[in-house]
Coordinates of C-alpha atoms in Angstrom, one line a residue:
Chain A
M1292 CA 21.3 -159.5 140.3
N1293 CA 19.1 -162.2 138.7
Y1294 CA 19.4 -164.5 135.7
Q1295 CA 17.9 -162.1 133.4
D1296 CA 20.1 -159.4 134.6
L1297 CA 23.1 -161.4 133.9
Y1298 CA 21.9 -162.6 130.7
N1299 CA 21.2 -159.1 129.5
Q1300 CA 24.6 -158.0 130.1
I1301 CA 25.8 -161.2 128.2
K1302 CA 23.9 -160.1 125.2
K1303 CA 24.9 -156.4 125.3
K1304 CA 28.7 -157.4 125.3
G1305 CA 28.4 -160.4 123.2
S1306 CA 30.5 -162.4 125.6
F1307 CA 30.2 -164.9 128.4
L1308 CA 33.6 -164.5 129.6
C1309 CA 34.6 -164.4 133.3
V1310 CA 38.2 -163.2 134.0
G1311 CA 39.8 -165.1 136.9
L1312 CA 41.9 -162.5 139.2
D1313 CA 44.3 -165.3 140.4
S1314 CA 46.6 -162.5 141.1
D1315 CA 49.9 -163.9 142.3
P1316 CA 52.3 -161.2 143.0
T1317 CA 55.3 -163.6 142.2
L1318 CA 54.1 -163.4 138.6
F1319 CA 53.6 -159.7 138.2
P1320 CA 55.7 -157.8 135.9
A1321 CA 59.0 -156.4 137.3
H1322 CA 57.8 -152.8 137.5
L1323 CA 54.9 -153.7 140.0
Q1324 CA 57.1 -155.9 142.1
G1325 CA 57.6 -154.7 145.5
M1326 CA 55.4 -151.6 145.0
E1327 CA 52.8 -150.7 147.5
D1328 CA 49.0 -152.1 147.2
S1329 CA 50.7 -153.8 144.0
I1330 CA 47.9 -156.5 143.9
F1331 CA 45.3 -153.9 143.7
K1332 CA 47.3 -151.8 140.9
F1333 CA 47.7 -154.9 139.0
N1334 CA 44.0 -155.8 139.2
R1335 CA 42.8 -152.3 138.4
A1336 CA 44.8 -152.3 135.4
I1337 CA 43.6 -155.7 134.3
V1338 CA 40.0 -154.8 135.0
D1339 CA 40.1 -151.4 133.0
A1340 CA 41.8 -153.3 130.1
T1341 CA 39.1 -156.1 129.9
A1342 CA 35.8 -154.8 131.3
E1343 CA 34.6 -154.3 127.8
Y1344 CA 34.7 -158.1 127.0
A1345 CA 34.1 -159.5 130.4
V1346 CA 30.9 -159.9 132.2
A1347 CA 32.3 -161.3 135.2
Y1348 CA 35.5 -161.3 137.4
K1349 CA 36.6 -164.1 139.8
P1350 CA 39.3 -163.3 142.4
N1351 CA 40.5 -166.7 143.9
L1352 CA 40.7 -165.7 147.7
A1353 CA 43.7 -168.0 148.2
F1354 CA 45.9 -165.6 146.3
Y1355 CA 44.9 -162.7 148.5
E1356 CA 45.0 -164.6 151.9
A1357 CA 48.4 -165.7 151.1
E1358 CA 49.5 -162.2 151.5
G1359 CA 47.8 -161.8 155.0
S1360 CA 45.5 -159.1 156.1
D1361 CA 47.2 -156.8 153.7
G1362 CA 46.2 -159.1 150.8
V1363 CA 42.6 -159.3 152.0
R1364 CA 42.7 -155.4 152.3
Q1365 CA 43.8 -155.4 148.4
L1366 CA 40.9 -157.7 147.7
E1367 CA 38.4 -155.4 149.3
M1368 CA 40.0 -152.5 147.3
T1369 CA 39.6 -154.5 144.1
V1370 CA 35.8 -155.2 144.8
D1371 CA 35.1 -151.8 145.6
Y1372 CA 36.7 -150.7 142.5
I1373 CA 35.0 -152.9 140.1
K1374 CA 31.5 -152.1 141.8
S1375 CA 32.1 -148.4 141.6
R1376 CA 33.4 -148.4 138.3
Y1377 CA 31.7 -151.2 136.5
P1378 CA 28.5 -151.7 138.5
E1379 CA 26.8 -154.2 135.9
I1380 CA 29.8 -156.6 136.1
F1381 CA 29.2 -159.7 138.1
I1382 CA 31.7 -160.4 140.8
I1383 CA 32.5 -164.1 142.1
A1384 CA 34.6 -164.9 145.2
D1385 CA 36.1 -167.9 144.4
A1386 CA 36.4 -169.1 148.1
K1387 CA 35.1 -172.7 147.9
R1388 CA 33.8 -172.0 151.4
G1389 CA 31.8 -174.8 153.2
D1390 CA 31.1 -174.5 156.8
I1391 CA 27.6 -174.7 158.6
G1392 CA 24.9 -172.7 160.4
N1393 CA 26.2 -169.6 162.2
T1394 CA 29.7 -170.2 160.7
A1395 CA 28.4 -170.3 157.1
Q1396 CA 26.4 -167.3 157.9
R1397 CA 29.8 -165.3 158.7
Y1398 CA 31.3 -166.3 155.6
A1399 CA 28.4 -165.1 153.7
R1400 CA 28.4 -161.9 155.7
S1401 CA 32.3 -161.6 154.8
L1402 CA 31.5 -161.8 151.2
F1403 CA 28.3 -160.2 150.6
E1404 CA 28.2 -157.5 153.2
K1405 CA 31.8 -156.7 154.2
M1406 CA 32.6 -156.9 150.4
S1407 CA 30.1 -156.4 147.6
F1408 CA 30.5 -159.9 145.7
D1409 CA 27.6 -160.9 143.8
A1410 CA 28.4 -164.6 144.3
A1411 CA 30.7 -167.4 146.1
T1412 CA 31.8 -170.6 145.3
L1413 CA 30.8 -173.2 147.9
A1414 CA 31.9 -176.7 148.7
P1415 CA 28.8 -179.1 149.1
Y1416 CA 30.2 -181.9 151.3
M1417 CA 28.5 -180.8 154.5
G1418 CA 25.3 -180.5 152.7
R1419 CA 22.3 -177.9 152.7
D1420 CA 23.4 -176.4 156.0
S1421 CA 26.4 -175.1 154.2
V1422 CA 24.6 -173.6 151.3
D1423 CA 21.3 -172.1 152.9
P1424 CA 22.9 -169.1 154.7
F1425 CA 24.4 -167.9 151.3
M1426 CA 20.9 -168.5 149.8
K1427 CA 19.3 -166.3 152.1
Y1428 CA 20.8 -163.1 150.5
E1429 CA 18.5 -161.7 147.8
G1430 CA 20.1 -161.2 144.5
K1431 CA 23.3 -163.0 145.6
W1432 CA 24.5 -166.4 144.1
S1433 CA 25.6 -169.7 145.5
V1434 CA 28.1 -171.2 142.7
V1435 CA 28.3 -174.9 144.1
L1436 CA 31.2 -177.1 143.1
A1437 CA 29.8 -180.0 140.9
L1438 CA 32.2 -181.5 138.7
T1439 CA 35.7 -179.9 138.8
S1440 CA 38.4 -179.9 136.3
N1441 CA 41.3 -181.3 138.4
K1442 CA 42.6 -184.8 138.0
S1443 CA 41.7 -186.1 141.4
A1444 CA 38.1 -185.1 140.7
V1445 CA 38.0 -189.0 140.4
D1446 CA 38.6 -189.5 144.1
F1447 CA 35.3 -188.6 145.0
E1448 CA 33.2 -186.5 142.8
T1449 CA 32.7 -189.1 140.1
L1450 CA 32.1 -192.2 142.4
K1451 CA 28.9 -193.8 141.8
L1452 CA 26.3 -194.0 144.5
E1453 CA 24.2 -197.0 145.1
G1454 CA 21.7 -197.1 142.0
G1455 CA 24.4 -195.8 139.9
M1456 CA 24.3 -192.0 140.1
P1457 CA 27.7 -190.1 140.3
L1458 CA 28.3 -188.1 143.2
Y1459 CA 28.4 -184.9 141.4
E1460 CA 25.1 -185.6 139.8
K1461 CA 23.4 -186.0 143.1
V1462 CA 25.1 -182.7 144.1
I1463 CA 23.5 -180.9 141.3
R1464 CA 20.0 -182.6 141.7
E1465 CA 19.8 -182.1 145.3
T1466 CA 21.1 -178.3 145.3
M1467 CA 18.9 -177.6 142.4
Q1468 CA 15.9 -178.0 145.0
W1469 CA 17.4 -175.5 147.5
G1470 CA 17.6 -172.5 145.1
S1471 CA 16.4 -171.3 141.9
V1472 CA 18.0 -170.4 138.5
D1473 CA 18.2 -166.8 139.9
N1474 CA 20.6 -167.6 142.7
T1475 CA 22.2 -171.1 142.1
M1476 CA 25.2 -172.0 139.5
F1477 CA 27.4 -175.0 139.3
V1478 CA 31.0 -175.3 138.7
V1479 CA 31.6 -178.0 135.7
G1480 CA 35.2 -178.0 134.3
A1481 CA 36.0 -177.6 130.8
T1482 CA 38.5 -180.4 130.8
R1483 CA 35.5 -182.6 130.6
P1484 CA 33.3 -180.7 127.9
E1485 CA 31.3 -183.8 126.9
M1486 CA 30.2 -184.3 130.3
L1487 CA 28.5 -180.6 129.9
A1488 CA 26.0 -182.3 127.4
E1489 CA 25.1 -185.0 129.9
I1490 CA 24.8 -182.5 132.8
R1491 CA 22.5 -180.3 130.7
K1492 CA 20.0 -183.2 130.3
F1493 CA 18.9 -183.0 134.1
C1494 CA 19.8 -179.3 134.6
P1495 CA 18.9 -177.5 131.4
D1496 CA 18.1 -174.1 133.0
H1497 CA 21.0 -173.1 135.4
F1498 CA 24.3 -171.3 134.8
F1499 CA 27.2 -173.3 134.7
L1500 CA 30.8 -171.6 135.6
V1501 CA 33.3 -173.3 133.5
P1502 CA 37.0 -173.0 134.6
G1503 CA 39.6 -175.0 132.8
V1504 CA 39.5 -173.0 129.5
G1505 CA 42.9 -171.8 128.3
A1506 CA 45.8 -173.0 130.5
Q1507 CA 44.0 -176.2 131.4
G1508 CA 43.2 -177.2 128.1
G1509 CA 39.5 -176.7 127.3
T1510 CA 38.2 -174.5 124.3
V1511 CA 35.5 -172.1 124.1
E1512 CA 34.0 -174.0 121.2
E1513 CA 33.7 -177.3 122.8
V1514 CA 32.2 -175.8 126.0
A1515 CA 29.7 -173.6 123.9
K1516 CA 28.9 -176.8 121.8
Y1517 CA 28.0 -178.9 124.8
G1518 CA 27.0 -176.4 127.6
L1519 CA 25.1 -173.7 126.1
N1520 CA 21.3 -173.4 126.6
S1521 CA 18.7 -171.1 125.2
R1522 CA 19.7 -168.1 127.6
C1523 CA 23.4 -168.9 127.4
G1524 CA 23.7 -170.6 130.9
L1525 CA 27.6 -170.3 130.6
L1526 CA 30.2 -168.4 132.3
V1527 CA 33.5 -169.5 130.8
N1528 CA 36.5 -168.5 133.0
S1529 CA 40.0 -167.8 132.1
S1530 CA 42.6 -166.7 134.5
R1531 CA 46.3 -167.0 133.8
G1532 CA 45.5 -167.2 130.0
I1533 CA 44.5 -163.7 130.3
I1534 CA 46.0 -161.8 133.2
F1535 CA 49.4 -163.3 132.9
A1536 CA 49.7 -163.6 129.2
D1537 CA 52.4 -160.8 129.3
N1538 CA 54.7 -159.9 132.1
T1539 CA 56.1 -156.6 130.8
E1540 CA 54.8 -152.8 131.2
R1541 CA 52.3 -153.9 128.4
F1542 CA 50.6 -156.6 130.6
A1543 CA 47.1 -155.0 130.9
E1544 CA 47.0 -154.0 127.1
V1545 CA 48.0 -157.9 126.1
A1546 CA 45.4 -159.0 128.6
G1547 CA 42.9 -156.8 126.9
E1548 CA 43.8 -158.2 123.6
K1549 CA 43.3 -161.9 125.0
A1550 CA 40.2 -161.0 126.3
R1551 CA 38.9 -159.6 123.2
E1552 CA 39.8 -162.6 121.4
M1553 CA 38.1 -164.8 123.7
A1554 CA 34.9 -162.7 123.6
E1555 CA 35.0 -162.6 119.7
K1556 CA 34.9 -166.7 119.9
M1557 CA 31.7 -166.4 122.1
K1558 CA 30.1 -163.7 120.1
V1559 CA 29.1 -166.4 117.4
Y1560 CA 27.3 -168.4 119.9
L1561 CA 25.0 -165.6 121.1
Chain B
M563 CA 54.8 -181.1 165.8
N564 CA 53.9 -184.9 165.3
Y565 CA 51.8 -187.4 166.9
Q566 CA 54.0 -188.1 169.9
D567 CA 54.5 -184.3 170.5
L568 CA 50.7 -183.7 170.9
Y569 CA 50.1 -186.9 172.9
N570 CA 53.0 -185.9 175.3
Q571 CA 51.2 -182.6 175.9
I572 CA 47.9 -184.4 176.4
K573 CA 49.6 -186.5 179.1
K574 CA 51.2 -183.6 180.7
K575 CA 48.2 -181.7 181.1
G576 CA 45.7 -184.7 181.5
S577 CA 43.3 -183.2 178.9
F578 CA 42.4 -183.5 175.3
L579 CA 40.4 -180.2 175.1
C580 CA 40.6 -178.0 172.1
V581 CA 38.8 -174.7 172.7
G582 CA 37.4 -173.3 169.8
L583 CA 37.7 -169.4 169.4
D584 CA 34.6 -168.9 167.5
S585 CA 35.1 -165.3 168.6
D586 CA 31.9 -163.6 167.5
P587 CA 32.2 -159.8 168.7
T588 CA 28.4 -159.6 168.9
L589 CA 28.6 -161.8 171.9
F590 CA 31.2 -160.3 173.6
P591 CA 30.9 -158.8 177.1
A592 CA 29.7 -155.1 177.2
H593 CA 33.1 -153.6 178.2
L594 CA 34.8 -155.0 175.1
Q595 CA 32.2 -154.0 172.8
G596 CA 33.5 -151.4 170.5
M597 CA 37.0 -151.4 171.8
E598 CA 39.8 -151.3 169.3
D599 CA 41.2 -154.8 168.6
S600 CA 38.4 -156.3 170.8
I601 CA 38.7 -159.7 169.1
F602 CA 42.2 -160.0 169.9
K603 CA 41.7 -158.9 173.5
F604 CA 39.0 -161.4 174.1
N605 CA 41.1 -164.1 172.6
R606 CA 44.0 -163.3 174.7
A607 CA 42.0 -163.1 177.9
I608 CA 40.3 -166.6 177.0
V609 CA 43.7 -168.1 176.2
D610 CA 45.5 -167.1 179.3
A611 CA 42.5 -168.3 181.3
T612 CA 42.4 -171.8 179.6
A613 CA 45.9 -172.6 178.4
E614 CA 46.4 -174.7 181.4
Y615 CA 43.6 -177.1 180.5
A616 CA 43.6 -176.9 176.8
V617 CA 46.1 -178.7 174.4
A618 CA 44.8 -177.1 171.3
Y619 CA 42.8 -173.8 170.1
K620 CA 40.7 -173.7 167.1
P621 CA 39.8 -170.4 165.7
N622 CA 37.0 -170.8 163.1
L623 CA 38.2 -168.3 160.5
A624 CA 34.6 -167.2 159.3
F625 CA 34.3 -165.2 162.6
Y626 CA 37.4 -163.2 161.8
E627 CA 36.8 -162.8 157.9
A628 CA 33.3 -161.6 158.7
E629 CA 35.3 -158.5 160.2
G630 CA 37.1 -157.9 156.8
S631 CA 40.7 -157.4 156.7
D632 CA 40.9 -156.0 160.3
G633 CA 39.5 -159.2 161.6
V634 CA 42.0 -160.9 159.8
R635 CA 44.8 -158.9 161.3
Q636 CA 43.5 -159.8 164.6
L637 CA 43.5 -163.3 163.8
E638 CA 47.1 -163.1 163.0
M639 CA 47.7 -161.2 166.3
T640 CA 45.9 -164.1 168.1
V641 CA 47.9 -166.7 166.5
D642 CA 51.2 -164.8 167.3
Y643 CA 50.3 -164.5 170.9
I644 CA 49.5 -168.1 171.4
K645 CA 52.7 -169.1 169.5
S646 CA 55.0 -166.8 171.6
R647 CA 53.3 -167.5 175.0
Y648 CA 52.4 -171.1 174.9
P649 CA 54.7 -172.6 172.0
E650 CA 53.6 -176.2 172.9
I651 CA 49.8 -175.6 172.2
F652 CA 48.5 -177.0 168.8
I653 CA 46.8 -174.4 166.8
I654 CA 44.0 -175.6 164.4
A655 CA 42.9 -173.1 161.4
D656 CA 39.2 -174.2 161.3
A657 CA 39.2 -173.0 157.5
K658 CA 37.7 -175.8 155.7
R659 CA 39.7 -175.0 152.6
G660 CA 39.2 -177.0 149.6
D661 CA 40.9 -175.9 146.3
I662 CA 43.4 -177.3 144.0
G663 CA 46.9 -177.1 142.8
N664 CA 48.7 -173.8 143.0
T665 CA 45.6 -172.4 144.8
A666 CA 45.5 -174.8 147.6
Q667 CA 49.2 -174.2 148.0
R668 CA 48.4 -170.5 148.5
Y669 CA 46.0 -171.5 151.2
A670 CA 48.7 -173.5 152.8
R671 CA 51.0 -170.7 152.7
S672 CA 48.5 -168.3 154.3
L673 CA 47.8 -170.6 157.1
F674 CA 51.4 -172.3 157.6
E675 CA 53.6 -169.5 156.5
K676 CA 52.0 -166.2 156.9
M677 CA 50.3 -167.4 160.0
S678 CA 52.0 -170.1 162.4
F679 CA 48.9 -172.6 162.5
D680 CA 49.9 -176.1 163.3
A681 CA 46.9 -177.6 161.2
A682 CA 44.1 -176.4 158.8
T683 CA 40.7 -178.1 158.3
L684 CA 40.1 -179.1 154.7
A685 CA 37.2 -180.2 152.7
P686 CA 37.8 -183.3 150.7
Y687 CA 35.1 -182.9 147.8
M688 CA 37.7 -182.1 145.1
G689 CA 40.1 -185.1 146.1
R690 CA 43.7 -185.5 146.6
D691 CA 44.7 -182.3 144.9
S692 CA 43.2 -180.3 147.6
V693 CA 44.9 -181.9 150.5
D694 CA 48.3 -182.6 149.0
P695 CA 49.7 -179.0 149.1
F696 CA 49.0 -179.0 153.0
M697 CA 50.7 -182.5 153.5
K698 CA 53.9 -181.1 151.8
Y699 CA 54.6 -179.0 155.1
E700 CA 56.8 -180.8 157.4
G701 CA 55.1 -180.9 160.9
K702 CA 51.9 -179.4 159.8
W703 CA 48.5 -181.3 159.8
S704 CA 45.7 -181.7 157.5
V705 CA 42.4 -182.2 159.4
V706 CA 39.9 -183.5 157.0
L707 CA 36.2 -183.5 157.1
A708 CA 34.8 -186.9 157.4
L709 CA 31.4 -187.1 159.2
T710 CA 30.3 -183.8 160.7
S711 CA 27.9 -183.0 163.3
N712 CA 25.4 -181.1 161.3
K713 CA 22.0 -182.0 160.4
S714 CA 22.6 -182.1 156.6
A715 CA 25.6 -184.4 156.7
V716 CA 22.9 -186.8 155.6
D717 CA 22.7 -184.9 152.2
F718 CA 25.9 -186.3 150.9
E719 CA 28.2 -187.5 153.7
T720 CA 26.3 -190.6 154.7
L721 CA 25.3 -191.5 151.3
K722 CA 26.2 -195.1 150.3
L723 CA 28.4 -195.7 147.4
E724 CA 28.1 -198.7 145.2
G725 CA 29.1 -201.7 147.0
G726 CA 27.5 -200.0 150.3
M727 CA 30.2 -197.9 151.8
P728 CA 29.2 -194.6 153.0
L729 CA 30.8 -191.7 151.5
Y730 CA 32.6 -190.4 154.6
E731 CA 34.2 -193.7 155.1
K732 CA 35.6 -193.8 151.7
V733 CA 36.9 -190.3 152.4
I734 CA 38.6 -191.5 155.4
R735 CA 40.1 -194.5 153.9
E736 CA 41.4 -192.9 150.7
T737 CA 42.9 -189.9 152.9
M738 CA 44.6 -192.3 155.2
Q739 CA 46.7 -193.4 152.2
W740 CA 47.8 -190.0 151.3
G741 CA 49.6 -189.0 154.7
S742 CA 50.3 -190.5 158.0
V743 CA 49.2 -190.3 161.7
D744 CA 51.6 -187.7 162.2
N745 CA 50.1 -185.3 159.7
T746 CA 46.4 -186.4 159.2
M747 CA 43.4 -185.9 161.4
F748 CA 39.6 -186.4 160.6
V749 CA 36.6 -184.3 161.9
V750 CA 34.1 -186.8 163.2
G751 CA 31.1 -185.1 165.0
A752 CA 30.2 -186.0 168.5
T753 CA 26.6 -186.0 167.9
R754 CA 27.0 -189.4 166.5
P755 CA 29.4 -190.9 169.2
E756 CA 28.4 -194.6 168.4
M757 CA 29.8 -193.9 164.8
L758 CA 33.2 -193.2 166.3
A759 CA 33.5 -197.0 167.2
E760 CA 32.6 -197.9 163.8
I761 CA 35.2 -195.6 162.4
R762 CA 37.8 -196.8 164.7
K763 CA 37.3 -200.2 163.2
F764 CA 38.9 -199.2 160.0
C765 CA 41.1 -196.1 161.4
P766 CA 42.3 -197.3 164.7
D767 CA 45.4 -195.0 165.0
H768 CA 44.6 -191.5 163.8
F769 CA 43.7 -188.6 165.7
F770 CA 40.1 -187.5 165.4
L771 CA 39.0 -183.8 166.0
V772 CA 35.5 -184.0 167.5
P773 CA 33.3 -181.0 167.6
G774 CA 29.7 -180.8 168.8
V775 CA 30.5 -181.3 172.5
G776 CA 28.6 -179.1 174.9
A777 CA 26.3 -176.6 173.0
Q778 CA 25.7 -179.3 170.2
G779 CA 24.8 -182.1 172.6
G780 CA 27.6 -184.6 172.7
T781 CA 29.3 -185.5 176.0
V782 CA 32.9 -186.1 176.9
E783 CA 32.1 -189.6 178.4
E784 CA 30.5 -190.9 175.2
V785 CA 33.2 -189.7 173.0
A786 CA 35.9 -191.0 175.1
K787 CA 34.0 -194.4 175.4
Y788 CA 33.8 -194.9 171.6
G789 CA 36.6 -192.9 170.2
L790 CA 39.8 -193.2 172.3
N791 CA 42.8 -195.3 171.1
S792 CA 46.1 -196.5 172.9
R793 CA 47.6 -193.1 172.5
C794 CA 44.4 -191.1 173.2
G795 CA 43.6 -190.2 169.5
L796 CA 41.2 -187.4 170.3
L797 CA 41.0 -183.9 170.4
V798 CA 37.5 -182.8 171.8
N799 CA 36.4 -179.3 170.9
S800 CA 34.1 -177.1 172.8
S801 CA 33.4 -173.5 171.6
R802 CA 30.7 -171.6 172.9
G803 CA 30.3 -173.7 176.0
I804 CA 33.6 -172.4 177.0
I805 CA 34.2 -168.9 175.7
F806 CA 30.6 -167.7 176.1
A807 CA 29.7 -169.2 179.3
D808 CA 29.6 -165.9 180.7
N809 CA 29.4 -162.4 179.3
T810 CA 30.3 -160.2 182.2
E811 CA 33.8 -158.8 183.1
R812 CA 34.2 -162.3 184.5
F813 CA 34.0 -164.2 181.1
A814 CA 37.6 -165.2 181.0
E815 CA 37.5 -166.5 184.5
V816 CA 34.4 -168.5 183.9
A817 CA 35.8 -169.9 180.8
G818 CA 38.8 -171.1 182.7
E819 CA 36.4 -172.7 185.1
K820 CA 34.6 -174.5 182.4
A821 CA 37.8 -175.7 180.5
R822 CA 39.0 -177.0 183.8
E823 CA 35.7 -178.9 184.4
M824 CA 36.2 -180.5 180.9
A825 CA 39.7 -181.4 181.3
E826 CA 38.9 -182.9 184.8
K827 CA 36.3 -185.4 182.8
M828 CA 39.0 -186.0 180.5
K829 CA 41.8 -186.8 183.0
V830 CA 40.1 -190.2 184.0
Y831 CA 40.5 -191.6 180.4
L832 CA 44.1 -190.7 180.3

């Protein structure tokens, strides 16, 4: 999938919503607790209820790995289900992987071959060696951490380098040289929406994956105001605000309503 | 396991060798190819042949995840085997995880509860939020990436911050404040052995995990010369140089010989 493919889907659905499948079994509705393959069943219901309004899904691998190999198996089932049922939808492995050379290549193989993810989030600390093996896959995307929405982003990400440029800006400017707008995105947190405008000055054309809307406090309006470019250029993620909006037997229905509400807010900007 | 426990094992064995279980099935001896649970069987043979000379094992999770949930299951089997048979040996999940808050907590749960790793390698980019959840586990270790042995470490790790301090030094100095010598180690690559002496000036008491010896060019002598402290303070890792030294039916025996050779070089420094 390239930039235009993703943008076409965004225009068609009138939405740039990414639903985060942070599927923590301890938060599941009671009727799913303890059921076999409960993670997959939860995800399938959420996906079926939200696919009309979402252009992307983003499972965070931590929640699956926390259940051991059985959780990983249910992640595989989830990706297979989305790809077979909704092949146009973009699936991001929120893996924040960052290793080098043949090791990075194995992570890429795990996410892009063993599973059919379209994209993976990557940590930039070790430099280009940790991103290149992912970029070698035609049609697959590297989503590189730049400025994240957590409090301790100030520990290193916003530190100024000699000359005055903050580290996250250097990360974006460097990484932009390694790939193209068709295979590279950046994670920019919504808790700092005005920073989106600053980043757009030197990175006008790339997609940004924006977490932190909803539970973490950012709004669609602010993100759109500061972050949109001429071909959208935004994927706004919401996880808990959608998938755990209700924890009764109506959880999927309510998730669908929440996703529709977000998509309606987005439509006006497209 | 705390610092002294690990140091006691080092003194007892006369070795500070960590064997990297980068168990890539495509490099296995022919008689293991295609066999059920071949990764586990390979690891078990390597561990039995090297446990006398190694104080730590370090599976890199990429090689297991590349085989999907079945690979993760064989990783679980490997960790269980080592812990049941050689409970004193330190096991490091080379995972390079780096996520935040409840997500980081899930990775910690996966590695420290679902599996019985003693330590996990962590990427520092997102700051303290990504390390704290691992540090909360009593007796478990955070092994934080500082200065790695890959070429593109110069992209970000060695960049100078305002005031002149390189980023990796800032990472070490900050992270030292979050934990103690009993739960925090740093990854410092052996391809830059003279840098070990520089880092020892401001980080004298912590363990360093040193990859890059063997296949990547560093030597035990150089690492010991620049990196040892009064209680050893080093775990030197070798992966391919040991586990893939031979690819016949004698692979485990040869791995044992290679591990013994490395341990003998180490003994003189203890």
